[in-house]
Amino acid sequence: MDILNYIDGTLVGPRSDAWLDSVEPATGTVHARLPRSNADDVQAAVEAAERAFPMWSALTAAQRSEIMLAIARGIKERFDELAEAESMDQGKPVWLAKAMDIPRAVDNISFFATEILHTHTRAFETNTSVINYTLRQPIGVVGCISPWNLPLYLFTWKIAPALAAGNCVVAKPSELTPLTAFLFSQICIDAGLPPGVLNIVHGLGAECGKAIVAHPKTKAISFTGGTVTGADIARTAAPMFKKLSLELGGKNPTLVFADVDVDAVAKKVARASFTNQGEICLCGSRIFVQRPIYDAFKQALLREIATITVGDPRETTSRNGALVSEQHLEKVLSYIDLARAEGGTVLCGGERVHLEGRCANGYFVAPTLIEGLGTECRVNQEEIFGPVATIIPFDTEDEALRGANSTTYGLAASVWTNDVSRVHRVARLLESGIVWVNTWLERDLRTPFGGVKSSGVGREGGEEALRFFTEAKNVCIQF
Ligand code: NAD
């Protein structure tokens, strides 16, 4: 199967005729090829976007909303096909793509399509003869670059507010998971999105992604991916004075206090650590447990992890599927080796899982829990982004907070306790953009989303995203 670029309303191959293989992680076999686009393809996409901008930005919010809602309906109509494609490309179970990724893609588009019907701007009365009002205007051509872990989910999370605000977009999905973005381009054509409003260019980050970031006509870049890549993008974009939203890596703490229901919370903590094979930037990878319940909680967590079946993503019985690529598999296994070298004890998992039949060559890793490592060791400092978590005892709230805040990251934290005062104290002191209390991954799309420290710059979600994708202009009138 050939995945094609979507430029100026049509599906086209790369100008250089260079292609990349797309591998199915559950089987290790090539299932498609995708364009290895370069700066020429990006140039064509930017030109198409520039041509479309005057028309798209001049539509009323209601007109843009109508087209975007048709796109959301198009996703729903191809729901099963999209879920199966996402699973094949990424390695996640089909049931999870149906429960999480594809519904969320629909929600992303519908949310921003309707949010723009309810926005307002502000006016400031300086005195009886001077009034100011603020316009929020679309920026022009913007670049959106997304990662492989939640492919269509994060791709639409960026594109939807950009388009809703009246911008034209040049977007690039991860080269590891291009398939649903390709299907999405077909859906946009069928929904009647005018040519050039959205352009999707496939290829490698260092080539195609970099060309989007470096292009003088892309005025804002919304990026989700690794922290090292984010720094590279900032180096290119900052001297060009582009607006930048960087959603980067995490090393998220889970804080379990002694007053909780051990069995019930262990179930939820296992989900927070291992959903999507641990390949969610929000997964809790460092589990801090208060000493009085440490042993009981550890045993309950191990019992829960034992129920996580690793298997063929097509099977409904598989709770976890394959890791996204062979390279990522090697990275995750190398961190498990490092944990042993740093003096950690692997309590469960700790190895590649070899399946029979169709998935014999797939990239599967058993959910792994490690204890005995200090907060400062590399395994507790660096993002692994796989089914690997550490468990660490603590005595006091201060100690838990010190451990939680000890990394350079600050994306999300979860706190498990029934003590209301503690909830408020701890939530204020955690260095992270998101704090969940007695829950995890509960998302209201109106809320600000993003990280602090090395987890990123800027916020997405709700009005924050619309603010990012518009420029404020003050109009001051003397009358
Ligand atoms: P990555 O940084 O390798 O790639 C992300 C995207 O950027 C891909 O499309 C890639 O092709 C592109 N890219 C790579 N180098 C580039 C460059 N120099 N210029 C422009 N584009 C470039 O990340 P990944 O491995 O795909 O994703 C995993 C990372 O994403 C993890 O660190 C994870 O925590 C992070 N992530 C963060 C969030 C969040 O919301 N904060 C969400 C999901 C994933």
Coordinates of C-alpha atoms and ligand atoms in Angstrom, one line a residue:
M1 CA 0.0 0.0 0.0
D2 CA 1.2 3.5 -0.9
I3 CA 0.6 6.3 1.7
L4 CA 0.5 9.6 -0.1
N5 CA 1.0 13.3 0.8
Y6 CA -2.0 15.5 0.8
I7 CA -1.1 18.8 -0.9
D8 CA -3.4 21.4 -2.3
G9 CA -6.4 19.1 -2.0
T10 CA -4.9 16.1 -3.8
L11 CA -3.1 13.0 -2.9
V12 CA 0.4 12.9 -4.4
G13 CA 3.7 11.0 -4.1
P14 CA 7.0 12.6 -3.0
R15 CA 8.5 14.8 -5.7
S16 CA 11.8 13.0 -5.4
D17 CA 10.1 9.6 -5.6
A18 CA 11.9 8.5 -2.5
W19 CA 10.0 6.3 -0.1
L20 CA 10.2 4.8 3.4
D21 CA 9.0 1.5 4.7
S22 CA 6.2 1.3 7.3
V23 CA 6.6 -1.7 9.6
E24 CA 3.8 -3.4 11.5
P25 CA 5.2 -3.6 15.1
A26 CA 3.2 -6.7 16.0
T27 CA 4.7 -8.8 13.2
G28 CA 7.9 -6.9 12.2
T29 CA 6.8 -6.9 8.6
V30 CA 6.5 -4.1 6.1
H31 CA 2.9 -3.2 5.4
A32 CA 3.1 0.0 3.5
R33 CA 5.4 2.6 2.1
L34 CA 5.3 6.3 2.7
P35 CA 6.8 9.4 1.1
R36 CA 10.2 10.4 2.2
S37 CA 9.3 14.0 1.6
N38 CA 11.9 16.8 1.5
A39 CA 12.0 20.6 1.4
D40 CA 10.4 20.6 -2.1
D41 CA 7.3 18.9 -0.9
V42 CA 7.1 21.2 2.1
Q43 CA 7.5 24.2 -0.2
A44 CA 4.6 23.0 -2.3
A45 CA 2.5 22.5 0.8
V46 CA 3.3 25.9 2.2
E47 CA 2.5 27.6 -1.1
A48 CA -0.9 25.8 -1.2
A49 CA -1.6 26.8 2.4
E50 CA -0.7 30.4 1.6
R51 CA -3.0 30.5 -1.4
A52 CA -5.9 29.0 0.7
F53 CA -5.4 31.3 3.7
P54 CA -7.3 34.5 2.4
M55 CA -10.4 32.4 1.6
W56 CA -10.3 30.1 4.7
S57 CA -9.7 33.0 7.2
A58 CA -12.5 35.0 5.7
L59 CA -15.1 32.3 6.3
T60 CA -17.3 32.8 9.3
A61 CA -16.7 30.7 12.3
A62 CA -20.0 28.9 11.5
Q63 CA -18.8 28.1 8.0
R64 CA -15.5 26.6 9.2
S65 CA -17.4 24.8 11.9
E66 CA -19.7 23.1 9.4
I67 CA -16.8 21.7 7.4
M68 CA -15.0 20.6 10.4
L69 CA -18.1 18.8 11.7
A70 CA -18.3 17.0 8.4
I71 CA -14.7 15.8 9.0
A72 CA -15.7 14.6 12.4
R73 CA -18.6 12.6 10.9
G74 CA -16.2 11.2 8.3
I75 CA -14.0 9.8 11.1
K76 CA -17.0 8.2 12.7
E77 CA -18.1 6.6 9.4
R78 CA -14.6 5.0 9.0
F79 CA -14.3 4.2 12.7
D80 CA -13.4 0.5 12.6
E81 CA -11.1 1.0 9.6
L82 CA -9.2 3.8 11.5
A83 CA -9.0 1.8 14.7
E84 CA -7.6 -1.2 12.9
A85 CA -5.1 0.9 10.9
E86 CA -4.0 2.6 14.1
S87 CA -3.4 -0.7 15.8
M88 CA -1.5 -2.1 12.8
D89 CA 0.8 1.0 12.6
Q90 CA 1.4 1.6 16.3
G91 CA 1.1 -1.8 17.9
K92 CA -1.6 -0.9 20.4
P93 CA -4.6 -3.3 20.8
V94 CA -7.5 -2.6 18.4
W95 CA -9.9 -2.4 21.3
L96 CA -7.8 0.4 22.8
A97 CA -7.8 2.4 19.5
K98 CA -11.6 1.9 19.5
A99 CA -12.0 3.0 23.1
M100 CA -9.5 5.9 23.2
D101 CA -7.7 7.0 20.0
I102 CA -10.4 7.2 17.4
P103 CA -13.2 8.6 19.7
R104 CA -10.8 11.2 20.9
A105 CA -10.0 12.2 17.3
V106 CA -13.7 12.8 16.7
D107 CA -13.9 14.8 19.9
N108 CA -10.9 16.9 19.1
I109 CA -12.4 18.0 15.8
S110 CA -16.0 18.5 17.1
F111 CA -14.7 20.3 20.2
F112 CA -12.8 23.0 18.4
A113 CA -15.4 23.2 15.6
T114 CA -18.0 24.2 18.2
E115 CA -15.8 26.1 20.6
I116 CA -15.2 28.8 17.9
L117 CA -19.0 29.4 17.9
H118 CA -18.8 30.6 21.5
T119 CA -15.7 32.7 21.8
H120 CA -15.6 36.4 22.5
T121 CA -13.0 39.2 22.7
R122 CA -12.5 42.0 25.2
A123 CA -13.0 45.7 25.2
F124 CA -11.4 48.3 27.5
E125 CA -12.9 51.7 28.1
T126 CA -10.0 54.0 28.9
N127 CA -12.2 57.1 29.5
T128 CA -15.4 58.5 28.0
S129 CA -13.8 59.2 24.7
V130 CA -11.3 56.3 24.2
I131 CA -12.2 52.7 23.8
N132 CA -9.9 49.7 23.0
Y133 CA -11.0 46.4 21.7
T134 CA -9.0 43.2 21.0
L135 CA -9.1 41.3 17.8
R136 CA -7.9 37.7 17.7
Q137 CA -6.8 37.0 14.2
P138 CA -5.4 33.8 12.6
I139 CA -1.7 33.7 12.1
G140 CA -1.5 32.5 8.5
V141 CA 0.3 29.3 7.7
V142 CA 1.2 27.1 10.7
G143 CA 3.2 23.9 11.2
C144 CA 1.9 20.9 13.3
I145 CA 4.2 18.0 14.0
S146 CA 3.1 15.0 16.0
P147 CA 4.6 11.8 17.5
W148 CA 3.8 8.1 17.1
N149 CA 2.3 7.1 20.4
L150 CA -1.3 8.4 19.9
P151 CA -1.1 9.1 16.2
L152 CA -4.5 10.4 15.1
Y153 CA -5.4 11.5 18.6
L154 CA -2.5 14.0 18.8
F155 CA -2.5 14.9 15.1
T156 CA -6.1 16.1 15.3
W157 CA -5.5 17.7 18.7
K158 CA -3.1 20.2 16.9
I159 CA -4.8 20.5 13.6
A160 CA -8.3 21.1 14.9
P161 CA -7.7 24.4 16.8
A162 CA -5.3 25.6 14.1
L163 CA -8.0 25.2 11.4
A164 CA -10.9 26.3 13.7
A165 CA -9.0 29.6 14.4
G166 CA -8.7 30.3 10.6
N167 CA -5.2 29.2 9.9
C168 CA -4.0 27.0 7.1
V169 CA -1.8 24.1 8.1
V170 CA 1.2 22.1 7.0
A171 CA 1.2 19.0 9.2
K172 CA 3.5 16.0 9.6
P173 CA 2.7 12.8 11.5
S174 CA 5.4 10.6 12.8
E175 CA 7.1 8.5 10.1
L176 CA 6.5 5.5 12.3
T177 CA 2.7 5.8 12.2
P178 CA 1.6 7.6 9.1
L179 CA -1.4 5.5 8.2
T180 CA -4.3 7.1 10.0
A181 CA -3.1 10.6 8.9
F182 CA -3.3 9.3 5.3
L183 CA -6.8 8.0 5.9
F184 CA -7.6 11.4 7.5
S185 CA -6.5 13.2 4.4
Q186 CA -9.1 11.2 2.4
I187 CA -11.7 12.0 5.0
C188 CA -10.9 15.8 4.6
I189 CA -11.3 15.6 0.8
D190 CA -14.6 13.7 1.2
A191 CA -15.8 16.3 3.7
G192 CA -15.2 19.1 1.3
L193 CA -12.3 20.8 3.0
P194 CA -11.1 23.4 0.4
P195 CA -7.7 22.6 -1.2
G196 CA -4.7 23.9 0.6
V197 CA -6.4 24.5 3.9
L198 CA -4.7 21.4 5.4
N199 CA -1.6 19.8 3.8
I200 CA -0.2 16.6 5.2
V201 CA 3.4 15.9 4.3
H202 CA 5.0 12.5 5.3
G203 CA 8.7 11.9 6.0
L204 CA 11.5 11.9 8.4
G205 CA 11.8 14.4 11.2
A206 CA 15.3 15.6 10.3
E207 CA 14.3 16.2 6.7
C208 CA 10.6 16.9 6.3
G209 CA 9.9 18.0 9.9
K210 CA 12.9 20.3 9.9
A211 CA 11.8 21.8 6.6
I212 CA 8.4 22.7 8.0
V213 CA 10.1 24.3 11.1
A214 CA 12.7 26.2 9.1
H215 CA 10.3 27.5 6.4
P216 CA 10.1 31.3 6.7
K217 CA 6.3 31.2 5.9
T218 CA 5.3 28.9 8.8
K219 CA 4.6 31.5 11.5
A220 CA 3.8 29.1 14.3
I221 CA 4.9 25.6 15.2
S222 CA 3.0 23.3 17.4
F223 CA 5.1 20.3 18.2
T224 CA 4.5 17.2 20.4
G225 CA 7.4 14.8 20.8
G226 CA 10.7 14.2 22.6
T227 CA 12.5 16.9 24.6
V228 CA 15.7 16.7 22.5
T229 CA 13.7 17.2 19.3
G230 CA 11.9 20.1 21.0
A231 CA 15.2 21.8 21.8
D232 CA 16.3 21.4 18.2
I233 CA 13.0 22.9 16.9
A234 CA 13.4 25.8 19.4
R235 CA 17.0 26.5 18.1
T236 CA 15.6 26.8 14.6
A237 CA 12.4 28.6 15.2
A238 CA 13.3 31.0 18.0
P239 CA 15.6 33.2 16.0
M240 CA 12.9 33.4 13.3
F241 CA 10.5 34.7 16.0
K242 CA 7.9 32.0 15.4
K243 CA 5.3 31.2 18.0
L244 CA 6.2 27.9 19.6
S245 CA 4.1 25.3 21.5
L246 CA 6.3 22.4 22.6
E247 CA 4.7 19.4 24.3
L248 CA 7.6 17.2 25.3
G249 CA 8.6 14.2 27.4
G250 CA 7.8 13.2 30.9
K251 CA 8.9 11.1 33.9
N252 CA 5.7 11.3 35.8
P253 CA 5.4 10.5 39.5
T254 CA 2.5 8.6 41.1
L255 CA 2.2 9.4 44.8
V256 CA 0.3 6.8 46.9
F257 CA -0.4 7.7 50.5
A258 CA -1.1 5.3 53.3
D259 CA -4.8 6.1 53.7
V260 CA -5.9 4.6 50.4
D261 CA -7.8 1.4 49.6
V262 CA -4.8 -0.6 48.6
D263 CA -6.4 -3.1 46.1
A264 CA -8.6 -0.5 44.4
V265 CA -5.7 2.0 43.9
A266 CA -3.3 -0.7 42.8
K267 CA -5.6 -1.5 39.9
K268 CA -5.7 2.2 38.9
V269 CA -2.0 2.7 39.3
A270 CA -1.3 -0.3 37.1
R271 CA -3.5 1.2 34.4
A272 CA -1.7 4.6 34.8
S273 CA 1.7 3.0 34.3
F274 CA 1.1 0.4 31.6
T275 CA -1.8 1.5 29.3
N276 CA -0.8 1.6 25.6
Q277 CA 2.4 -0.4 26.6
G278 CA 3.4 2.6 28.8
E279 CA 3.8 4.6 25.6
I280 CA 1.7 7.6 26.8
C281 CA 3.6 10.8 27.8
L282 CA 1.3 10.9 30.8
C283 CA 1.9 7.4 32.2
G284 CA 3.2 7.3 35.7
S285 CA 6.7 5.7 35.6
R286 CA 7.8 6.4 39.2
I287 CA 5.5 5.0 41.8
F288 CA 6.1 6.5 45.3
V289 CA 4.3 4.5 48.0
Q290 CA 4.1 5.5 51.7
R291 CA 6.0 3.1 53.9
P292 CA 3.1 1.7 56.1
I293 CA 1.4 0.2 53.0
Y294 CA 4.5 -0.3 50.8
D295 CA 4.6 -4.1 51.0
A296 CA 0.8 -4.6 50.7
F297 CA 0.6 -2.2 47.8
K298 CA 3.6 -3.8 46.0
Q299 CA 1.9 -7.2 46.3
A300 CA -1.4 -5.8 45.1
L301 CA 0.3 -4.1 42.2
L302 CA 2.1 -7.2 41.2
R303 CA -1.2 -9.2 41.2
E304 CA -2.7 -6.6 39.0
I305 CA 0.2 -6.5 36.6
A306 CA 0.0 -10.3 36.3
T307 CA -3.4 -9.8 34.7
I308 CA -2.0 -7.7 31.9
T309 CA -1.9 -10.1 29.0
V310 CA 0.6 -9.1 26.3
G311 CA -0.5 -10.4 22.9
D312 CA -1.6 -9.9 19.3
P313 CA -3.2 -6.4 19.2
R314 CA -6.1 -7.9 17.1
E315 CA -7.2 -10.1 20.0
T316 CA -9.6 -8.5 22.5
T317 CA -7.9 -10.5 25.3
S318 CA -4.6 -8.6 24.8
R319 CA -4.4 -5.8 27.3
N320 CA -1.0 -4.7 25.9
G321 CA 0.2 -5.0 22.3
A322 CA 3.6 -4.4 20.7
L323 CA 6.1 -1.5 21.2
V324 CA 6.2 0.8 18.2
S325 CA 9.5 -0.3 16.6
E326 CA 12.5 -2.6 17.0
Q327 CA 14.6 0.4 17.8
H328 CA 12.2 1.4 20.6
L329 CA 12.1 -2.2 21.9
E330 CA 15.9 -2.2 22.1
K331 CA 15.8 1.2 24.0
V332 CA 13.3 -0.1 26.5
L333 CA 15.2 -3.4 27.1
S334 CA 18.5 -1.4 27.5
Y335 CA 16.9 0.6 30.4
I336 CA 15.8 -2.7 32.1
D337 CA 19.5 -3.8 31.8
L338 CA 20.5 -0.4 33.2
A339 CA 18.1 -0.8 36.1
R340 CA 19.8 -4.1 37.0
A341 CA 23.3 -2.5 36.6
E342 CA 22.2 0.3 38.9
G343 CA 21.3 -2.2 41.6
G344 CA 17.5 -2.5 41.0
T345 CA 15.5 -5.7 41.5
V346 CA 13.1 -6.6 38.7
L347 CA 10.0 -7.7 40.5
C348 CA 8.1 -8.8 37.3
G349 CA 8.6 -8.8 33.6
G350 CA 12.0 -7.5 32.6
E351 CA 12.2 -9.2 29.2
R352 CA 11.0 -9.4 25.7
V353 CA 7.9 -11.5 25.1
H354 CA 8.0 -14.0 22.3
L355 CA 4.6 -14.9 20.8
E356 CA 3.7 -17.7 18.5
G357 CA 2.3 -17.6 15.0
R358 CA 1.5 -14.2 13.3
C359 CA 3.3 -12.2 16.0
A360 CA 6.4 -14.3 16.3
N361 CA 8.6 -11.4 15.2
G362 CA 6.7 -8.7 17.0
Y363 CA 8.2 -6.2 19.5
F364 CA 6.6 -7.2 22.7
V365 CA 7.9 -6.5 26.3
A366 CA 6.4 -7.8 29.5
P367 CA 5.1 -5.1 31.9
T368 CA 8.0 -4.5 34.3
L369 CA 8.2 -3.3 37.9
I370 CA 11.5 -2.5 39.4
E371 CA 12.4 -1.7 43.1
G372 CA 15.5 -0.8 45.0
L373 CA 16.5 2.3 42.9
G374 CA 17.2 5.7 44.3
T375 CA 15.4 8.7 42.8
E376 CA 18.7 10.1 41.4
C377 CA 19.7 7.1 39.3
R378 CA 19.3 7.3 35.5
V379 CA 16.4 4.9 35.4
N380 CA 14.5 7.2 37.7
Q381 CA 15.6 10.4 35.8
E382 CA 15.3 9.5 32.1
E383 CA 12.2 8.9 30.1
I384 CA 11.9 5.3 29.1
F385 CA 8.4 5.5 27.4
G386 CA 7.6 1.8 27.7
P387 CA 6.0 -0.7 30.0
V388 CA 8.5 -0.1 32.8
A389 CA 7.9 1.5 36.2
T390 CA 9.8 1.8 39.4
I391 CA 8.4 1.5 42.9
I392 CA 9.9 3.6 45.7
P393 CA 9.0 3.8 49.4
F394 CA 8.7 7.2 51.3
D395 CA 7.9 8.2 54.8
T396 CA 6.8 11.8 54.8
E397 CA 4.9 14.1 52.4
D398 CA 8.0 16.3 52.0
E399 CA 10.1 13.3 51.0
A400 CA 7.4 12.2 48.4
L401 CA 7.4 15.7 47.0
R402 CA 11.2 15.9 46.8
G403 CA 11.3 12.6 45.0
A404 CA 8.5 13.6 42.7
N405 CA 10.1 16.9 41.8
S406 CA 13.6 15.5 41.4
T407 CA 13.7 15.1 37.6
T408 CA 14.1 17.7 34.9
Y409 CA 10.6 16.8 33.6
G410 CA 7.3 18.2 34.8
L411 CA 4.4 17.0 32.7
A412 CA 1.8 15.1 34.8
A413 CA 1.6 13.7 38.3
S414 CA -1.1 11.6 40.0
V415 CA -1.8 11.7 43.7
W416 CA -3.8 9.0 45.6
T417 CA -5.1 9.9 49.0
N418 CA -8.4 10.6 50.8
D419 CA -6.9 13.5 52.8
V420 CA -8.4 16.7 51.4
S421 CA -5.9 19.1 53.0
R422 CA -3.0 17.0 51.7
V423 CA -4.5 17.0 48.2
H424 CA -4.4 20.8 48.1
R425 CA -1.0 21.1 49.7
V426 CA 0.6 18.5 47.4
A427 CA -1.1 19.7 44.2
R428 CA 0.3 23.2 44.7
L429 CA 3.9 22.0 45.3
L430 CA 4.2 19.4 42.5
E431 CA 6.3 20.8 39.7
S432 CA 4.0 19.6 36.8
G433 CA 1.5 21.0 34.3
I434 CA -1.2 18.5 35.3
V435 CA -2.0 17.0 38.6
W436 CA -4.6 14.2 38.8
V437 CA -6.0 13.3 42.2
N438 CA -7.5 9.8 42.6
T439 CA -7.8 9.5 38.9
W440 CA -5.6 9.4 35.8
L441 CA -6.0 10.4 32.1
E442 CA -9.4 12.0 32.9
R443 CA -9.4 14.8 30.3
D444 CA -11.8 17.8 29.9
L445 CA -10.8 19.3 26.6
R446 CA -11.4 22.8 27.9
T447 CA -8.6 22.6 30.5
P448 CA -5.0 23.7 29.9
F449 CA -2.7 20.9 28.9
G450 CA 1.1 21.0 28.9
G451 CA 4.3 20.7 30.9
V452 CA 6.8 22.7 32.9
K453 CA 10.6 22.4 33.0
S454 CA 11.9 20.1 30.2
S455 CA 8.3 18.8 29.5
G456 CA 7.5 21.8 27.4
V457 CA 6.6 25.4 26.8
G458 CA 3.0 26.6 26.3
R459 CA -0.4 25.1 26.8
E460 CA -2.8 23.4 24.5
G461 CA -6.5 22.7 25.1
G462 CA -9.6 24.9 25.0
E463 CA -9.1 28.6 24.8
E464 CA -5.3 28.2 25.3
A465 CA -5.0 26.5 22.0
L466 CA -7.2 29.1 20.2
R467 CA -5.0 31.8 21.8
F468 CA -1.9 30.1 20.6
F469 CA -3.2 29.9 17.0
T470 CA -4.2 33.5 16.9
E471 CA -2.5 36.9 17.3
A472 CA -4.1 39.5 19.6
K473 CA -4.4 42.9 18.1
N474 CA -5.5 45.9 20.1
V475 CA -7.5 48.6 18.3
C476 CA -7.6 51.9 20.2
I477 CA -10.2 54.5 19.2
Q478 CA -10.6 58.1 20.2
F479 CA -14.0 59.4 19.5
Ligands
NAD1 P1 10.3 12.6 18.3 O1 10.7 13.9 18.9 O2 11.3 11.7 17.8 O3 9.3 12.9 17.0 C1 8.1 13.6 17.1 C2 7.9 14.2 15.7 O4 8.8 15.1 15.4 C3 7.9 13.2 14.6 O5 6.9 13.5 13.6 C4 9.3 13.3 14.0 O6 9.4 12.9 12.7 C5 9.4 14.8 14.1 N1 10.8 15.3 14.2 C6 11.9 14.6 14.6 N2 13.0 15.4 14.5 C7 12.6 16.6 14.1 C8 13.3 17.8 13.8 N3 14.6 17.9 14.0 N4 12.6 18.8 13.3 C9 11.2 18.7 13.2 N5 10.5 17.6 13.4 C10 11.2 16.5 13.9 O7 9.3 11.9 19.3 P2 8.6 10.5 19.2 O8 9.6 9.5 19.5 O9 7.8 10.4 18.0 O10 7.6 10.5 20.4 C11 7.9 10.2 21.7 C12 8.1 11.4 22.6 O11 6.9 12.2 22.5 C13 8.2 11.1 24.0 O12 9.3 11.8 24.6 C14 6.9 11.5 24.6 O13 6.9 11.8 26.0 C15 6.6 12.7 23.8 N6 5.1 13.0 23.9 C16 4.8 14.1 24.6 C17 3.4 14.4 24.7 C18 2.9 15.6 25.4 O14 1.8 16.0 25.3 N7 3.8 16.3 26.2 C19 2.5 13.5 24.1 C20 2.9 12.4 23.4 C21 4.2 12.1 23.3

